[in-house]
Tab-separated table of C-alpha atoms in Angstrom:
chain	number	residue	atom	x	y	z
I	1	MET	CA	0.000	0.000	0.000
I	2	LYS	CA	0.935	3.662	-0.283
I	3	ILE	CA	0.577	5.178	3.162
I	4	LEU	CA	0.699	8.842	4.134
I	5	VAL	CA	2.279	9.353	7.587
I	6	THR	CA	1.969	12.839	9.029
I	7	GLY	CA	4.205	13.703	11.982
I	8	ALA	CA	6.914	11.532	10.387
I	9	THR	CA	9.700	13.141	12.440
I	10	GLY	CA	7.730	13.043	15.698
I	11	TYR	CA	7.919	10.646	18.633
I	12	ILE	CA	5.278	8.189	17.341
I	13	GLY	CA	5.933	8.626	13.625
I	14	LYS	CA	9.623	7.702	13.766
I	15	ARG	CA	8.734	4.454	15.554
I	16	LEU	CA	5.753	3.523	13.397
I	17	ILE	CA	7.372	3.989	9.986
I	18	PRO	CA	9.900	1.088	10.351
I	19	LEU	CA	7.005	-1.284	11.112
I	20	LEU	CA	5.173	-0.197	7.961
I	21	LEU	CA	8.318	-0.438	5.841
I	22	ASN	CA	8.904	-3.953	7.136
I	23	ASP	CA	5.509	-4.912	5.670
I	24	GLY	CA	6.606	-3.690	2.248
I	25	HIS	CA	4.503	-0.522	2.149
I	26	THR	CA	5.597	2.713	0.480
I	27	ILE	CA	5.533	5.625	2.922
I	28	ILE	CA	4.750	9.197	1.885
I	29	CYS	CA	6.159	11.607	4.491
I	30	PRO	CA	5.011	15.236	4.300
I	31	VAL	CA	7.539	17.255	6.321
I	32	ARG	CA	7.990	20.967	6.877
I	33	ASP	CA	11.737	20.666	6.407
I	34	LYS	CA	13.293	18.012	4.162
I	35	ILE	CA	16.791	18.870	5.394
I	36	ARG	CA	15.926	17.631	8.865
I	37	ALA	CA	14.028	14.528	7.737
I	38	GLU	CA	16.529	13.334	5.166
I	39	ASN	CA	19.044	12.398	7.830
I	40	TYR	CA	16.616	9.840	9.268
I	41	TYR	CA	15.221	8.447	6.052
I	42	ARG	CA	17.774	9.119	3.291
I	43	ASN	CA	18.742	5.445	2.879
I	44	GLN	CA	15.200	4.048	2.851
I	45	LYS	CA	14.065	2.994	-0.629
I	46	ASN	CA	10.329	3.022	0.072
I	47	ILE	CA	10.125	6.480	1.651
I	48	GLN	CA	9.107	9.544	-0.329
I	49	LEU	CA	9.788	12.842	1.421
I	50	VAL	CA	7.591	15.765	0.421
I	51	GLU	CA	7.968	19.298	1.754
I	52	ALA	CA	4.510	20.334	2.910
I	53	ASP	CA	2.920	22.131	5.851
I	54	PHE	CA	-0.654	21.348	6.880
I	55	LEU	CA	-1.080	24.926	8.079
I	56	ASN	CA	-0.622	25.971	4.438
I	57	ILE	CA	-3.153	24.179	2.246
I	58	ASP	CA	-1.440	25.281	-0.991
I	59	SER	CA	1.726	23.372	-0.007
I	60	LEU	CA	-0.282	20.130	0.073
I	61	LEU	CA	-0.390	20.174	-3.737
I	62	ASN	CA	3.129	18.703	-3.523
I	63	ILE	CA	1.719	15.440	-2.117
I	64	THR	CA	0.672	12.688	-4.494
I	65	LYS	CA	-3.024	11.764	-4.488
I	66	ASP	CA	-2.325	8.110	-5.194
I	67	ILE	CA	-2.510	7.092	-1.517
I	68	ASP	CA	-4.368	4.161	0.072
I	69	ALA	CA	-4.348	5.068	3.778
I	70	ALA	CA	-3.049	7.721	6.158
I	71	TYR	CA	-1.949	8.171	9.758
I	72	TYR	CA	-2.776	11.492	11.418
I	73	LEU	CA	-0.133	12.065	14.103
I	74	ILE	CA	0.012	15.884	14.102
I	75	HIS	CA	-0.149	17.587	17.482
I	76	SER	CA	0.362	21.321	17.909
I	77	MET	CA	1.633	23.052	21.040
I	78	SER	CA	1.679	26.769	21.611
I	79	ASN	CA	1.908	29.384	24.320
I	80	SER	CA	-1.791	30.253	24.300
I	81	ALA	CA	-4.697	27.841	24.585
I	82	LYS	CA	-6.623	29.616	21.832
I	83	GLU	CA	-3.635	29.531	19.504
I	84	PHE	CA	-2.950	25.800	19.752
I	85	HIS	CA	-6.695	25.036	19.500
I	86	ASP	CA	-6.917	27.074	16.299
I	87	LEU	CA	-3.696	25.557	14.909
I	88	GLU	CA	-4.875	22.006	15.551
I	89	GLU	CA	-8.257	22.668	13.984
I	90	LYS	CA	-6.701	24.299	10.911
I	91	CYS	CA	-4.242	21.403	10.435
I	92	ALA	CA	-7.035	18.840	10.740
I	93	LEU	CA	-9.329	20.714	8.358
I	94	ASN	CA	-6.599	21.144	5.729
I	95	PHE	CA	-5.681	17.455	6.071
I	96	LYS	CA	-9.333	16.486	5.606
I	97	LEU	CA	-9.845	18.736	2.568
I	98	PHE	CA	-6.724	17.313	0.955
I	99	SER	CA	-7.499	13.693	1.826
I	100	GLU	CA	-10.990	13.945	0.333
I	101	THR	CA	-9.374	14.620	-3.072
I	102	THR	CA	-7.213	11.462	-2.897
I	103	ASN	CA	-7.747	7.683	-3.012
I	104	ILE	CA	-7.409	7.384	0.780
I	105	LYS	CA	-9.814	4.783	2.176
I	106	GLN	CA	-8.803	4.899	5.871
I	107	VAL	CA	-7.350	7.539	8.194
I	108	ILE	CA	-5.957	6.356	11.546
I	109	TYR	CA	-5.820	9.064	14.208
I	110	LEU	CA	-4.048	8.848	17.580
I	111	SER	CA	-5.789	11.027	20.160
I	112	GLY	CA	-6.095	11.230	23.942
I	113	ILE	CA	-8.727	9.716	26.248
I	114	THR	CA	-11.499	12.283	26.559
I	115	ASN	CA	-14.132	10.723	28.841
I	116	ASP	CA	-13.923	13.070	31.855
I	117	THR	CA	-16.624	15.730	32.100
I	118	LYS	CA	-13.973	18.387	32.864
I	119	LEU	CA	-11.357	18.119	30.137
I	120	SER	CA	-8.159	20.135	29.887
I	121	LYS	CA	-7.863	22.566	26.983
I	122	HIS	CA	-5.453	20.231	25.205
I	123	LEU	CA	-7.785	17.237	25.493
I	124	LEU	CA	-10.732	19.359	24.328
I	125	SER	CA	-8.653	20.286	21.300
I	126	ARG	CA	-7.859	16.607	20.646
I	127	LYS	CA	-11.594	15.841	20.776
I	128	ASN	CA	-12.314	18.676	18.358
I	129	VAL	CA	-9.710	17.311	15.921
I	130	GLU	CA	-11.503	13.952	15.861
I	131	ILE	CA	-14.775	15.702	14.973
I	132	THR	CA	-13.024	17.753	12.276
I	133	LEU	CA	-11.368	14.703	10.682
I	134	ALA	CA	-14.631	12.758	10.262
I	135	SER	CA	-15.585	12.455	6.578
I	136	ASP	CA	-17.966	10.732	4.173
I	137	LYS	CA	-15.113	10.229	1.689
I	138	TYR	CA	-12.894	8.018	3.871
I	139	ALA	CA	-13.211	5.907	7.040
I	140	LEU	CA	-11.781	7.325	10.280
I	141	THR	CA	-10.290	4.993	12.904
I	142	THR	CA	-9.533	6.758	16.176
I	143	PHE	CA	-7.412	5.425	19.030
I	144	LYS	CA	-7.450	7.375	22.295
I	145	ALA	CA	-4.508	6.765	24.605
I	146	GLY	CA	-3.638	8.131	28.028
I	147	ILE	CA	-0.105	8.303	29.420
I	148	ILE	CA	2.345	6.679	26.984
I	149	VAL	CA	5.322	4.968	28.635
I	150	GLY	CA	8.475	4.440	26.609
I	151	SER	CA	12.106	5.440	26.279
I	152	GLY	CA	12.192	9.054	25.155
I	153	SER	CA	8.505	9.839	25.842
I	154	SER	CA	7.808	13.066	27.736
I	155	SER	CA	5.929	11.305	30.556
I	156	PHE	CA	8.691	8.712	30.996
I	157	GLU	CA	11.487	11.298	31.050
I	158	ILE	CA	9.649	13.589	33.482
I	159	ILE	CA	8.910	10.727	35.892
I	160	ARG	CA	12.524	9.575	35.551
I	161	ASP	CA	13.798	13.065	36.435
I	162	LEU	CA	11.537	13.302	39.490
I	163	VAL	CA	12.359	9.837	40.811
I	164	GLU	CA	16.102	9.915	40.231
I	165	LYS	CA	16.671	13.482	41.445
I	166	LEU	CA	14.402	13.711	44.491
I	167	PRO	CA	14.641	11.235	47.427
I	168	ALA	CA	11.635	13.003	48.947
I	169	MET	CA	8.966	15.103	47.254
I	170	ILE	CA	6.417	17.609	48.458
I	171	ALA	CA	4.164	17.393	45.455
I	172	PRO	CA	0.893	18.876	44.131
I	173	LYS	CA	-2.391	17.137	44.837
I	174	TRP	CA	-2.832	16.184	41.172
I	175	LEU	CA	-0.389	13.337	41.863
I	176	ASN	CA	-3.497	11.557	43.196
I	177	THR	CA	-5.198	11.746	39.775
I	178	LYS	CA	-5.872	8.328	38.263
I	179	THR	CA	-4.678	7.197	34.852
I	180	GLN	CA	-4.092	4.000	32.853
I	181	PRO	CA	-0.532	4.090	31.443
I	182	LEU	CA	0.124	2.274	28.178
I	183	ALA	CA	3.486	1.085	26.811
I	184	ILE	CA	4.696	2.685	23.579
I	185	ARG	CA	5.138	-0.818	22.126
I	186	ASP	CA	1.417	-1.492	22.648
I	187	VAL	CA	0.441	1.875	21.141
I	188	LEU	CA	2.438	1.015	18.016
I	189	THR	CA	0.846	-2.441	17.858
I	190	PHE	CA	-2.663	-0.919	17.883
I	191	LEU	CA	-1.743	1.585	15.154
I	192	HIS	CA	0.057	-1.029	13.059
I	193	LYS	CA	-2.590	-3.760	13.228
I	194	ALA	CA	-5.496	-1.381	12.569
I	195	LEU	CA	-4.320	-0.673	9.029
I	196	ASP	CA	-6.890	-1.827	6.435
I	197	LYS	CA	-8.929	-3.505	9.186
I	198	LYS	CA	-12.423	-2.915	7.788
I	199	GLU	CA	-14.246	-3.737	11.018
I	200	LEU	CA	-12.476	-0.727	12.560
I	201	PHE	CA	-13.603	1.702	9.848
I	202	ASN	CA	-15.484	4.647	11.377
I	203	THR	CA	-14.906	3.496	14.946
I	204	SER	CA	-13.284	5.050	18.003
I	205	HIS	CA	-11.618	3.068	20.791
I	206	ASP	CA	-9.903	3.936	24.059
I	207	ILE	CA	-6.616	2.059	24.433
I	208	PHE	CA	-5.014	1.682	27.854
I	209	GLY	CA	-2.882	-0.532	30.053
I	210	PRO	CA	-4.198	-3.218	32.435
I	211	GLU	CA	-3.797	-1.100	35.618
I	212	THR	CA	-5.416	2.024	37.004
I	213	LEU	CA	-2.737	3.986	38.864
I	214	THR	CA	-2.338	7.434	40.339
I	215	TYR	CA	0.650	9.495	39.240
I	216	LYS	CA	1.993	9.016	42.765
I	217	GLU	CA	1.792	5.228	42.366
I	218	MET	CA	3.523	5.503	38.998
I	219	LEU	CA	6.391	7.433	40.592
I	220	LEU	CA	6.732	4.891	43.409
I	221	GLN	CA	6.592	1.881	41.055
I	222	PHE	CA	9.179	3.548	38.847
I	223	ALA	CA	11.360	3.930	41.949
I	224	GLU	CA	10.919	0.209	42.738
I	225	VAL	CA	12.101	-0.735	39.242
I	226	ARG	CA	15.148	1.506	39.733
I	227	LYS	CA	15.703	0.084	43.249
I	228	LEU	CA	15.329	3.521	44.824
I	229	LYS	CA	13.530	4.391	48.053
I	230	ARG	CA	11.335	7.469	47.603
I	231	HIS	CA	8.878	9.366	49.814
I	232	ILE	CA	6.080	11.545	48.463
I	233	LEU	CA	3.839	13.948	50.373
I	234	THR	CA	1.025	15.573	48.404
I	235	VAL	CA	-0.233	19.005	49.449
I	236	PRO	CA	-3.288	20.969	48.254
I	237	ILE	CA	-1.625	24.391	48.270
I	238	MET	CA	0.256	24.279	44.961
I	239	THR	CA	-1.458	26.373	42.300
I	240	PRO	CA	-1.193	25.271	38.643
I	241	LYS	CA	1.439	27.965	38.100
I	242	LEU	CA	3.535	26.802	41.072
I	243	SER	CA	3.143	23.200	39.932
I	244	SER	CA	4.354	24.154	36.455
I	245	TYR	CA	7.434	25.854	37.889
I	246	TRP	CA	8.051	22.800	40.111
I	247	LEU	CA	8.057	20.490	37.084
I	248	TYR	CA	10.103	22.930	35.030
I	249	PHE	CA	12.935	23.346	37.527
I	250	VAL	CA	13.177	19.687	38.560
I	251	THR	CA	12.712	17.978	35.189
I	252	SER	CA	14.015	18.422	31.643
I	253	THR	CA	10.710	19.715	30.275
I	254	SER	CA	10.142	23.243	29.020
I	255	TYR	CA	7.895	25.578	31.025
I	256	LYS	CA	5.364	25.618	28.199
I	257	LEU	CA	5.090	21.835	28.171
I	258	ALA	CA	5.109	21.699	31.983
I	259	SER	CA	2.160	24.096	32.074
I	260	SER	CA	0.252	22.012	29.512
I	261	LEU	CA	0.956	18.805	31.439
I	262	VAL	CA	-0.183	20.291	34.750
I	263	ASN	CA	-3.468	21.384	33.163
I	264	SER	CA	-3.973	17.847	31.823
I	265	MET	CA	-2.855	15.982	34.943
I	266	GLY	CA	-5.795	17.229	36.971
I	267	VAL	CA	-8.085	15.248	34.666
I	268	GLU	CA	-8.681	11.537	35.236
I	269	VAL	CA	-7.642	9.613	32.124
I	270	ILE	CA	-9.740	6.452	32.413
I	271	GLY	CA	-10.699	4.603	29.238
I	272	ASN	CA	-13.997	2.987	28.318
I	273	LYS	CA	-13.765	-0.775	27.880
I	274	SER	CA	-14.290	-2.279	24.441
I	275	ASN	CA	-13.369	-5.394	22.471
I	276	ILE	CA	-10.445	-3.684	20.691
I	277	ASN	CA	-7.812	-5.835	22.451
I	278	ALA	CA	-9.511	-9.003	21.194
I	279	ILE	CA	-10.062	-7.630	17.669
I	280	LEU	CA	-6.375	-6.786	17.228
I	281	ASP	CA	-5.014	-9.528	19.522
I	282	VAL	CA	-3.187	-7.082	21.786
I	283	ASN	CA	-2.433	-7.871	25.422
I	284	PRO	CA	-1.077	-4.615	26.912
I	285	MET	CA	1.824	-4.965	29.338
I	286	SER	CA	1.855	-3.652	32.903
I	287	TYR	CA	3.375	-0.307	33.861
I	288	LYS	CA	6.415	-1.922	35.502
I	289	GLU	CA	7.009	-4.081	32.418
I	290	ALA	CA	6.839	-0.956	30.245
I	291	VAL	CA	9.385	0.849	32.453
I	292	LYS	CA	11.745	-2.154	32.406
I	293	LEU	CA	11.480	-2.382	28.610
I	294	ALA	CA	12.229	1.336	28.310
I	295	PHE	CA	15.420	0.949	30.333
I	296	LYS	CA	16.502	-1.995	28.183
I	297	LYS	CA	16.272	0.313	25.171
I	298	ILE	CA	18.267	2.969	26.997
I	299	GLU	CA	20.954	0.484	28.021
I	300	GLN	CA	21.204	-0.730	24.408
I	301	ASN	CA	21.362	2.879	23.148
I	302	SER	CA	18.456	2.046	20.815
I	303	ILE	CA	16.104	4.956	21.482
I	304	ILE	CA	14.570	5.700	18.089
I	305	SER	CA	12.871	8.960	18.994
I	306	SER	CA	12.578	11.411	21.848
I	307	TRP	CA	10.068	14.162	22.638
I	308	LYS	CA	13.032	16.527	23.134
I	309	ASP	CA	13.928	16.201	19.436
I	310	SER	CA	10.589	17.703	18.471
I	311	TYR	CA	10.448	21.411	17.693
I	312	ILE	CA	7.820	21.598	20.453
I	313	SER	CA	10.788	21.598	22.806
I	314	SER	CA	12.628	24.101	20.655
I	315	GLY	CA	12.729	27.791	21.361
I	316	LYS	CA	13.641	29.718	18.205
I	317	LEU	CA	13.575	26.919	15.621
I	318	LYS	CA	9.830	26.726	15.173
I	319	ASN	CA	9.759	26.889	11.378
I	320	PHE	CA	12.588	25.592	9.206
I	321	VAL	CA	16.077	24.408	10.067
I	322	HIS	CA	17.544	25.491	6.730
I	323	GLU	CA	17.070	29.140	7.702
I	324	PHE	CA	19.829	28.597	10.268
I	325	VAL	CA	22.169	26.253	8.348
I	326	ASN	CA	23.959	29.095	6.574
I	327	VAL	CA	25.862	30.788	9.380
I	328	PRO	CA	25.803	34.588	8.877
I	329	GLU	CA	29.042	36.422	8.117
I	330	TYR	CA	28.195	40.088	8.559
I	331	GLY	CA	27.380	41.869	11.807
I	332	CYS	CA	28.674	38.912	13.821
I	333	PHE	CA	31.341	38.208	16.423
I	334	LYS	CA	33.405	35.085	15.839
I	335	ASP	CA	35.770	32.957	17.877
I	336	HIS	CA	37.705	30.741	15.470
I	337	LYS	CA	40.318	28.207	16.476
I	338	GLU	CA	42.077	25.496	14.495
I	339	ARG	CA	44.411	22.621	15.247
I	340	VAL	CA	46.314	20.143	13.075
I	341	ILE	CA	44.548	16.805	13.475
I	342	ARG	CA	46.444	13.995	15.159
I	343	ASP	CA	43.891	11.200	14.645
I	344	LYS	CA	40.917	11.993	12.394
I	345	LYS	CA	38.709	9.094	13.497
I	346	ARG	CA	39.324	9.738	17.191
I	347	THR	CA	38.675	13.465	16.748
I	348	LEU	CA	35.390	12.832	14.900
I	349	ASP	CA	34.292	10.337	17.533
I	350	ARG	CA	34.951	12.889	20.277
I	351	ILE	CA	33.042	15.607	18.389
I	352	TRP	CA	30.073	13.293	17.880
I	353	ALA	CA	30.050	12.404	21.611
I	354	ILE	CA	30.033	16.022	22.839
I	355	GLY	CA	27.491	17.176	25.425
I	356	GLY	CA	25.160	15.106	27.585
I	357	GLU	CA	26.990	12.759	29.942
I	358	THR	CA	30.301	13.362	28.117
I	359	GLY	CA	30.212	17.099	28.742
I	360	TRP	CA	31.996	19.791	26.735
I	361	TYR	CA	35.604	18.682	27.336
I	362	TYR	CA	36.712	21.758	29.292
I	363	GLY	CA	35.408	24.083	32.010
I	364	THR	CA	32.560	21.788	33.023
I	365	PHE	CA	31.633	24.002	35.986
I	366	LEU	CA	31.358	27.047	33.680
I	367	TRP	CA	29.018	25.147	31.342
I	368	LYS	CA	26.942	24.133	34.365
I	369	ILE	CA	26.753	27.741	35.578
I	370	ARG	CA	25.659	28.857	32.089
I	371	GLY	CA	23.087	26.071	32.050
I	372	PHE	CA	21.741	27.081	35.461
I	373	LEU	CA	21.442	30.739	34.393
I	374	ASP	CA	19.680	29.694	31.209
I	375	GLN	CA	17.204	27.576	33.153
I	376	PHE	CA	16.661	30.357	35.700
I	377	PHE	CA	15.615	32.732	32.924
I	378	GLY	CA	13.277	30.196	31.306
I	379	GLY	CA	15.575	28.330	28.913
I	380	ALA	CA	16.313	24.627	28.523
I	381	GLY	CA	19.591	24.655	30.469
I	382	LEU	CA	21.630	21.469	30.271
I	383	ARG	CA	18.690	19.275	31.261
I	384	ARG	CA	17.791	17.879	27.857
I	385	GLY	CA	21.077	16.025	27.431
I	386	ARG	CA	21.208	14.030	24.217
I	387	ARG	CA	19.212	11.164	22.683
I	388	HIS	CA	22.182	8.848	22.044
I	389	PRO	CA	25.736	8.952	23.471
I	390	THR	CA	27.544	8.698	20.115
I	391	GLU	CA	25.003	9.402	17.353
I	392	LEU	CA	23.728	12.804	16.207
I	393	ASN	CA	20.975	13.559	13.705
I	394	ILE	CA	19.677	16.825	12.337
I	395	GLY	CA	17.016	18.126	14.719
I	396	ASP	CA	18.392	16.396	17.841
I	397	ALA	CA	18.434	18.348	21.077
I	398	LEU	CA	21.946	18.583	22.569
I	399	ASP	CA	21.820	20.229	26.010
I	400	PHE	CA	20.892	23.836	25.198
I	401	TRP	CA	21.876	23.432	21.524
I	402	ARG	CA	20.016	22.035	18.514
I	403	VAL	CA	21.780	19.978	15.822
I	404	ILE	CA	21.379	21.850	12.530
I	405	TYR	CA	23.800	19.864	10.393
I	406	ALA	CA	25.572	16.570	11.096
I	407	ASP	CA	27.558	14.671	8.498
I	408	LYS	CA	30.366	12.554	9.903
I	409	GLU	CA	31.652	11.552	6.453
I	410	LYS	CA	32.081	15.213	5.534
I	411	GLY	CA	33.466	15.947	8.988
I	412	LYS	CA	31.041	18.733	9.872
I	413	LEU	CA	28.789	19.344	12.868
I	414	LEU	CA	26.803	22.570	13.253
I	415	LEU	CA	24.876	23.478	16.404
I	416	TYR	CA	22.434	26.331	16.975
I	417	ALA	CA	21.999	27.765	20.484
I	418	GLU	CA	18.583	27.575	22.132
I	419	MET	CA	19.767	29.215	25.343
I	420	ILE	CA	18.361	32.554	26.473
I	421	MET	CA	20.650	35.320	25.187
I	422	PRO	CA	20.427	38.739	23.463
I	423	GLY	CA	21.244	37.362	20.029
I	424	GLU	CA	21.764	34.173	18.056
I	425	ALA	CA	24.689	31.767	18.302
I	426	TRP	CA	26.170	28.903	16.297
I	427	LEU	CA	28.956	26.445	17.143
I	428	GLU	CA	30.625	24.643	14.249
I	429	PHE	CA	33.165	21.822	14.133
I	430	LYS	CA	34.671	21.127	10.730
I	431	ILE	CA	37.561	18.996	9.528
I	432	ASP	CA	39.213	20.320	6.388
I	433	GLU	CA	42.623	19.568	4.838
I	434	GLY	CA	43.980	17.891	7.943
I	435	LYS	CA	42.842	20.586	10.331
I	436	LEU	CA	40.055	20.824	12.900
I	437	HIS	CA	38.234	24.155	12.705
I	438	GLN	CA	36.108	25.200	15.688
I	439	THR	CA	34.056	28.355	15.165
I	440	ALA	CA	31.680	30.053	17.579
I	441	THR	CA	29.520	32.699	15.850
I	442	PHE	CA	27.337	35.237	17.668
I	443	ARG	CA	24.935	37.650	15.972
I	444	PRO	CA	24.036	40.255	18.620
I	445	HIS	CA	20.675	41.931	19.045
I	446	GLY	CA	21.294	45.589	19.785
I	447	LEU	CA	23.525	47.014	22.487
I	448	ALA	CA	22.604	44.265	24.979
I	449	GLY	CA	23.964	41.646	22.592
I	450	ARG	CA	27.254	43.445	22.175
I	451	LEU	CA	27.680	43.926	25.924
I	452	TYR	CA	26.890	40.226	26.428
I	453	TRP	CA	29.614	39.158	23.963
I	454	TYR	CA	32.298	41.273	25.589
I	455	ALA	CA	31.242	40.111	29.059
I	456	VAL	CA	31.655	36.415	28.210
I	457	MET	CA	34.699	36.819	25.924
I	458	PRO	CA	37.278	36.142	28.692
I	459	PHE	CA	35.506	32.875	29.567
I	460	HIS	CA	35.350	31.941	25.871
I	461	TRP	CA	39.124	32.232	25.578
I	462	PHE	CA	39.680	29.575	28.248
I	463	VAL	CA	36.696	27.354	27.426
I	464	PHE	CA	37.057	27.228	23.636
I	465	ASN	CA	40.836	26.765	23.759
I	466	GLY	CA	40.500	23.953	26.261
I	467	MET	CA	37.663	22.368	24.295
I	468	ILE	CA	39.457	22.157	20.945
I	469	ASN	CA	42.672	20.926	22.617
I	470	ASN	CA	40.861	18.098	24.398
I	471	ILE	CA	38.811	17.155	21.332
I	472	ASN	CA	42.026	16.876	19.321
I	473	LYS	CA	43.920	14.781	21.908
């Protein structure tokens, strides 16, 4: 079959596509930025990348109409509730209008469980998308999941941060909210097996794990799996804003996502029973099994996707990466250093391992101070780490940087800064004619940007010299 997969570079999409390819299908991937997506899919014969944006209906003319089925995995996030609601509705409507002009027979949509009488704004928006997608021209199959547990998922990483960083927690009362966590492997099985399943045409099913747990119980069970003793006291005095700041400062999430999660976590996410497990022969695993499986993936360094790689977690890079690939030359400050390479392979390996647990090779305490200041002023800080200890792909989060270009064969890595600063910054590593070139570029915004550059210049001299020397050891 020819299958359209929206959200191809997202957390679910990157895990679903290999399953579909394994069945011999051809996958059509509409992406806003082909430069970013090509790094993941460039060697796949049955993938067709198309540059298209579902917020711009004219761009959808680039997509072939010879398609048999589609997965709708688009999920917008924004600073204002009205804005993300409008964005999600517009995306869904444009997708529907386009799909009705194609050969698509089935659309499979992954949503959230929306059974509570008091839904969060995000869940209300998810419900509205389902209504918008319904059509007489194709069959809609909707799966509604609650908390998804898997290596790299936002819920997993936030719980991991809380459990591993805090021996004791004074936590908001919403930790007593009930939910039914579902393993990412089971989510993918539902999505995969539903394809071309005619008895699921024009149906909607809640999908959930076998247990009903509170968030507090999830934290404590997570701690048991990790062999950690944890104590949690819930208090009723934390406002949603305080709760958001609590999550933001303790975990690796952004404040925007923390705020959205807090608004959703006050809502019970309990699914309605159906015969969907029997229809698709799925036996969802327990929460502890899901956590153990996630850590196996982490230990094997086989995390396919992470929520932090999404542009939802990005600050300035909300549109297209290629706007930032060409580092500006004029009106910029530069710190350029070069060294004759001693061992090319070793140098490349060290460049590709930079950040995360490895660190930045020199002045670790200064990087930590800069990360703390960034986090204090609302940035990502160093909390995001990196998806894989030795692999880098375009779009990956790397501490408070974003990978803009990564080609090990060409010996070039380009990072764009997502830290809070009065300007824009790039950090480039490039091997050319037997030399390692390390260039930090800063384009200041106004007087504040210029003062910032001169203030940090003395630290740059030590840090960047030490960094290139240690990379080139």
